[in-house]
GROMACS .gro file of C-alpha atoms in nm:
model
  211
    1MET     CA    1  -1.564  -0.881  -1.208
    2TYR     CA    2  -1.342  -0.606  -1.347
    3PHE     CA    3  -1.160  -0.377  -1.103
    4LEU     CA    4  -1.081  -0.034  -1.246
    5THR     CA    5  -0.748   0.142  -1.191
    6ASP     CA    6  -0.641   0.498  -1.271
    7GLU     CA    7  -0.631   0.402  -1.639
    8LEU     CA    8  -0.923   0.561  -1.825
    9VAL     CA    9  -1.078   0.245  -1.967
   10PHE     CA   10  -1.381   0.017  -1.923
   11PRO     CA   11  -1.414  -0.352  -2.010
   12PRO     CA   12  -1.648  -0.455  -2.294
   13VAL     CA   13  -2.008  -0.434  -2.175
   14HIS     CA   14  -2.081  -0.796  -2.270
   15GLU     CA   15  -1.857  -0.894  -1.977
   16SER     CA   16  -2.113  -0.764  -1.725
   17SER     CA   17  -2.283  -0.995  -1.476
   18PRO     CA   18  -2.639  -1.114  -1.551
   19GLU     CA   19  -2.758  -0.829  -1.325
   20GLY     CA   20  -2.564  -0.577  -1.535
   21LEU     CA   21  -2.270  -0.508  -1.300
   22LEU     CA   22  -1.966  -0.442  -1.516
   23ALA     CA   23  -1.688  -0.298  -1.300
   24VAL     CA   24  -1.588  -0.171  -0.957
   25GLY     CA   25  -1.367   0.121  -0.858
   26GLY     CA   26  -1.210   0.396  -1.062
   27ASP     CA   27  -1.321   0.752  -0.997
   28LEU     CA   28  -1.598   1.000  -1.075
   29SER     CA   29  -1.391   1.233  -1.291
   30VAL     CA   30  -1.567   1.415  -1.573
   31GLU     CA   31  -1.355   1.227  -1.826
   32ARG     CA   32  -1.450   0.884  -1.687
   33ILE     CA   33  -1.818   0.972  -1.657
   34VAL     CA   34  -1.829   1.090  -2.021
   35LEU     CA   35  -1.647   0.776  -2.137
   36ALA     CA   36  -1.895   0.564  -1.944
   37TYR     CA   37  -2.202   0.725  -2.099
   38GLU     CA   38  -2.047   0.708  -2.446
   39ASN     CA   39  -2.035   0.330  -2.400
   40GLY     CA   40  -2.375   0.276  -2.236
   41ILE     CA   41  -2.233   0.249  -1.883
   42PHE     CA   42  -2.344   0.439  -1.574
   43PRO     CA   43  -2.242   0.462  -1.205
   44TRP     CA   44  -2.488   0.347  -0.939
   45PHE     CA   45  -2.388   0.271  -0.580
   46GLU     CA   46  -2.470   0.357  -0.220
   47ASP     CA   47  -2.287   0.655  -0.071
   48GLY     CA   48  -1.980   0.527   0.114
   49ASP     CA   49  -1.954   0.206  -0.090
   50PRO     CA   50  -1.711   0.140  -0.377
   51ILE     CA   51  -1.812   0.290  -0.713
   52LEU     CA   52  -2.013   0.037  -0.915
   53TRP     CA   53  -2.049   0.065  -1.294
   54TRP     CA   54  -2.348  -0.089  -1.471
   55SER     CA   55  -2.458  -0.186  -1.819
   56PRO     CA   56  -2.786  -0.380  -1.792
   57VAL     CA   57  -2.862  -0.655  -2.041
   58GLU     CA   58  -3.212  -0.505  -2.074
   59ARG     CA   59  -3.227  -0.124  -2.089
   60MET     CA   60  -3.533   0.070  -1.971
   61VAL     CA   61  -3.604   0.340  -2.228
   62LEU     CA   62  -3.873   0.567  -2.363
   63PHE     CA   63  -3.919   0.638  -2.731
   64PRO     CA   64  -4.040   1.000  -2.718
   65GLU     CA   65  -4.298   0.953  -2.993
   66GLU     CA   66  -4.461   0.673  -2.789
   67PHE     CA   67  -4.521   0.891  -2.484
   68LYS     CA   68  -4.885   0.970  -2.408
   69VAL     CA   69  -4.987   1.229  -2.149
   70SER     CA   70  -5.263   1.097  -1.924
   71HIS     CA   71  -5.599   1.270  -1.906
   72SER     CA   72  -5.538   1.365  -1.541
   73MET     CA   73  -5.202   1.525  -1.625
   74ARG     CA   74  -5.359   1.716  -1.913
   75ASN     CA   75  -5.595   1.865  -1.658
   76VAL     CA   76  -5.301   1.959  -1.434
   77ILE     CA   77  -5.122   2.124  -1.727
   78ASN     CA   78  -5.433   2.314  -1.832
   79LYS     CA   79  -5.481   2.452  -1.479
   80GLY     CA   80  -5.141   2.620  -1.505
   81VAL     CA   81  -5.041   2.551  -1.144
   82PHE     CA   82  -4.679   2.476  -1.242
   83LYS     CA   83  -4.407   2.670  -1.419
   84VAL     CA   84  -4.128   2.473  -1.590
   85THR     CA   85  -3.773   2.592  -1.657
   86PHE     CA   86  -3.455   2.431  -1.789
   87ASN     CA   87  -3.104   2.466  -1.647
   88THR     CA   88  -3.171   2.747  -1.399
   89VAL     CA   89  -3.080   2.575  -1.069
   90PHE     CA   90  -2.899   2.253  -1.165
   91ARG     CA   91  -2.719   2.206  -0.834
   92GLU     CA   92  -3.039   2.262  -0.637
   93VAL     CA   93  -3.216   1.995  -0.842
   94MET     CA   94  -2.938   1.746  -0.769
   95LEU     CA   95  -2.940   1.830  -0.398
   96ASN     CA   96  -3.315   1.767  -0.386
   97CYS     CA   97  -3.274   1.437  -0.571
   98GLN     CA   98  -3.015   1.346  -0.310
   99THR     CA   99  -3.225   1.437  -0.005
  100VAL     CA  100  -3.596   1.404  -0.087
  101LYS     CA  101  -3.714   1.065   0.035
  102ARG     CA  102  -3.889   0.823  -0.198
  103GLU     CA  103  -4.113   0.536  -0.099
  104GLY     CA  104  -3.911   0.216  -0.071
  105GLN     CA  105  -3.574   0.390  -0.093
  106TYR     CA  106  -3.311   0.354   0.174
  107GLY     CA  107  -3.021   0.596   0.170
  108THR     CA  108  -2.906   0.771  -0.145
  109TRP     CA  109  -2.685   0.683  -0.440
  110ILE     CA  110  -2.610   1.051  -0.515
  111SER     CA  111  -2.289   1.127  -0.328
  112ASP     CA  112  -2.144   1.474  -0.272
  113GLU     CA  113  -1.861   1.386  -0.511
  114MET     CA  114  -2.115   1.287  -0.776
  115ILE     CA  115  -2.291   1.622  -0.737
  116GLU     CA  116  -1.964   1.807  -0.797
  117THR     CA  117  -1.885   1.600  -1.108
  118TYR     CA  118  -2.229   1.641  -1.262
  119CYS     CA  119  -2.225   2.015  -1.190
  120LYS     CA  120  -1.901   2.029  -1.390
  121LEU     CA  121  -2.075   1.835  -1.667
  122HIS     CA  122  -2.355   2.092  -1.653
  123GLU     CA  123  -2.104   2.375  -1.693
  124LEU     CA  124  -1.975   2.195  -2.003
  125GLY     CA  125  -2.328   2.166  -2.143
  126LYS     CA  126  -2.339   1.786  -2.100
  127ALA     CA  127  -2.581   1.769  -1.806
  128VAL     CA  128  -2.930   1.920  -1.805
  129SER     CA  129  -3.188   1.994  -1.538
  130VAL     CA  130  -3.561   2.050  -1.559
  131GLU     CA  131  -3.721   2.251  -1.277
  132VAL     CA  132  -4.085   2.266  -1.175
  133TRP     CA  133  -4.204   2.565  -0.974
  134GLN     CA  134  -4.521   2.639  -0.782
  135ASP     CA  135  -4.568   2.991  -0.645
  136ASN     CA  136  -4.197   3.057  -0.714
  137VAL     CA  137  -4.093   2.757  -0.500
  138LEU     CA  138  -3.900   2.464  -0.648
  139VAL     CA  139  -4.131   2.166  -0.599
  140GLY     CA  140  -3.999   1.910  -0.848
  141GLY     CA  141  -3.745   1.838  -1.114
  142LEU     CA  142  -3.506   1.599  -1.278
  143TYR     CA  143  -3.159   1.592  -1.428
  144GLY     CA  144  -2.963   1.382  -1.674
  145VAL     CA  145  -2.677   1.361  -1.919
  146ASP     CA  146  -2.721   1.482  -2.276
  147MET     CA  147  -2.572   1.233  -2.523
  148ASN     CA  148  -2.767   1.369  -2.820
  149PRO     CA  149  -2.950   1.194  -2.985
  150ILE     CA  150  -3.003   1.003  -2.658
  151PHE     CA  151  -3.082   1.169  -2.325
  152CYS     CA  152  -2.978   0.971  -2.018
  153GLY     CA  153  -3.217   1.044  -1.732
  154GLU     CA  154  -3.059   1.015  -1.390
  155SER     CA  155  -3.296   1.106  -1.109
  156MET     CA  156  -3.609   1.306  -1.029
  157PHE     CA  157  -3.777   1.443  -0.719
  158SER     CA  158  -4.117   1.572  -0.620
  159LYS     CA  159  -4.229   1.768  -0.317
  160VAL     CA  160  -4.592   1.800  -0.427
  161SER     CA  161  -4.820   1.571  -0.624
  162ASN     CA  162  -4.752   1.555  -1.000
  163ALA     CA  163  -4.442   1.779  -0.993
  164SER     CA  164  -4.197   1.514  -1.113
  165LYS     CA  165  -4.446   1.400  -1.379
  166MET     CA  166  -4.463   1.760  -1.500
  167ALA     CA  167  -4.082   1.767  -1.529
  168PHE     CA  168  -4.088   1.436  -1.718
  169ILE     CA  169  -4.351   1.564  -1.964
  170ALA     CA  170  -4.153   1.883  -2.024
  171LEU     CA  171  -3.838   1.682  -2.091
  172VAL     CA  172  -4.010   1.447  -2.335
  173ASN     CA  173  -4.161   1.741  -2.522
  174HIS     CA  174  -3.813   1.893  -2.546
  175LEU     CA  175  -3.672   1.565  -2.679
  176LYS     CA  176  -3.949   1.539  -2.939
  177THR     CA  177  -3.898   1.896  -3.057
  178ASN     CA  178  -3.524   1.838  -3.096
  179ASN     CA  179  -3.552   1.498  -3.265
  180TYR     CA  180  -3.391   1.284  -2.997
  181LYS     CA  181  -3.415   0.910  -3.058
  182LEU     CA  182  -3.445   0.790  -2.703
  183LEU     CA  183  -3.477   0.872  -2.335
  184ASP     CA  184  -3.259   0.631  -2.138
  185CYS     CA  185  -3.411   0.544  -1.799
  186GLN     CA  186  -3.155   0.270  -1.726
  187ILE     CA  187  -3.335   0.018  -1.504
  188TYR     CA  188  -3.695  -0.103  -1.484
  189ASN     CA  189  -3.931   0.018  -1.215
  190ASP     CA  190  -4.310   0.030  -1.197
  191HIS     CA  191  -4.325   0.411  -1.207
  192LEU     CA  192  -4.128   0.426  -1.532
  193ASP     CA  193  -4.344   0.147  -1.674
  194SER     CA  194  -4.655   0.352  -1.594
  195LEU     CA  195  -4.507   0.644  -1.790
  196GLY     CA  196  -4.474   0.433  -2.105
  197CYS     CA  197  -4.111   0.322  -2.076
  198ARG     CA  198  -4.012  -0.029  -2.185
  199GLU     CA  199  -3.708  -0.253  -2.189
  200ILE     CA  200  -3.500  -0.311  -2.502
  201PRO     CA  201  -3.192  -0.534  -2.550
  202ARG     CA  202  -2.857  -0.374  -2.464
  203GLU     CA  203  -2.735  -0.435  -2.821
  204ASP     CA  204  -3.023  -0.225  -2.961
  205PHE     CA  205  -2.956   0.053  -2.712
  206LEU     CA  206  -2.585   0.064  -2.796
  207ARG     CA  207  -2.661   0.068  -3.168
  208MET     CA  208  -2.876   0.379  -3.123
  209LEU     CA  209  -2.622   0.536  -2.887
  210LYS     CA  210  -2.342   0.496  -3.142
  211GLY     CA  211  -2.590   0.623  -3.402
   0.00000   0.00000   0.00000
């Protein structure tokens, strides 16, 4: 396992463990975060634990052109119960992702320091939020890092049924319109699988990232 120092460098991703763990330590500076994403690496750790850096052998992704909106979500969209915006309350979206409980989740991996770093990335135009509103109340959303032509999704939240799905649909439509190659969802879970995401080899992901 590679232990990071103050030097702004990461080991080659092929040196990761079979689970995808590449390195421990370092910091959450804007410069290190950008370097990580440029090389297909992302931070993921429990608040209070050492910083862990990952590059999974299999990457969970969505090809925007493969995304299909379900019949039930088409009905939700047609009813017009939600309003969607981009980049209006980035910090609030992150705070909700940090605090809104999800089934099967214990604790949070979004630390206060991480929120400050990603808000700086947002100010630089590198991090993006999608907000979903119902009756002028923020009820869902997501955020991620824009590595055009790849968008790296980070986290989403939902306070009412279908709100996070609405944010996801809005993001994918944005990616299609702007000719993005890929939505990076990092690691497999059943919810992402149900949305049409699939795993591809790390080498394929990095090839598209380097473009």
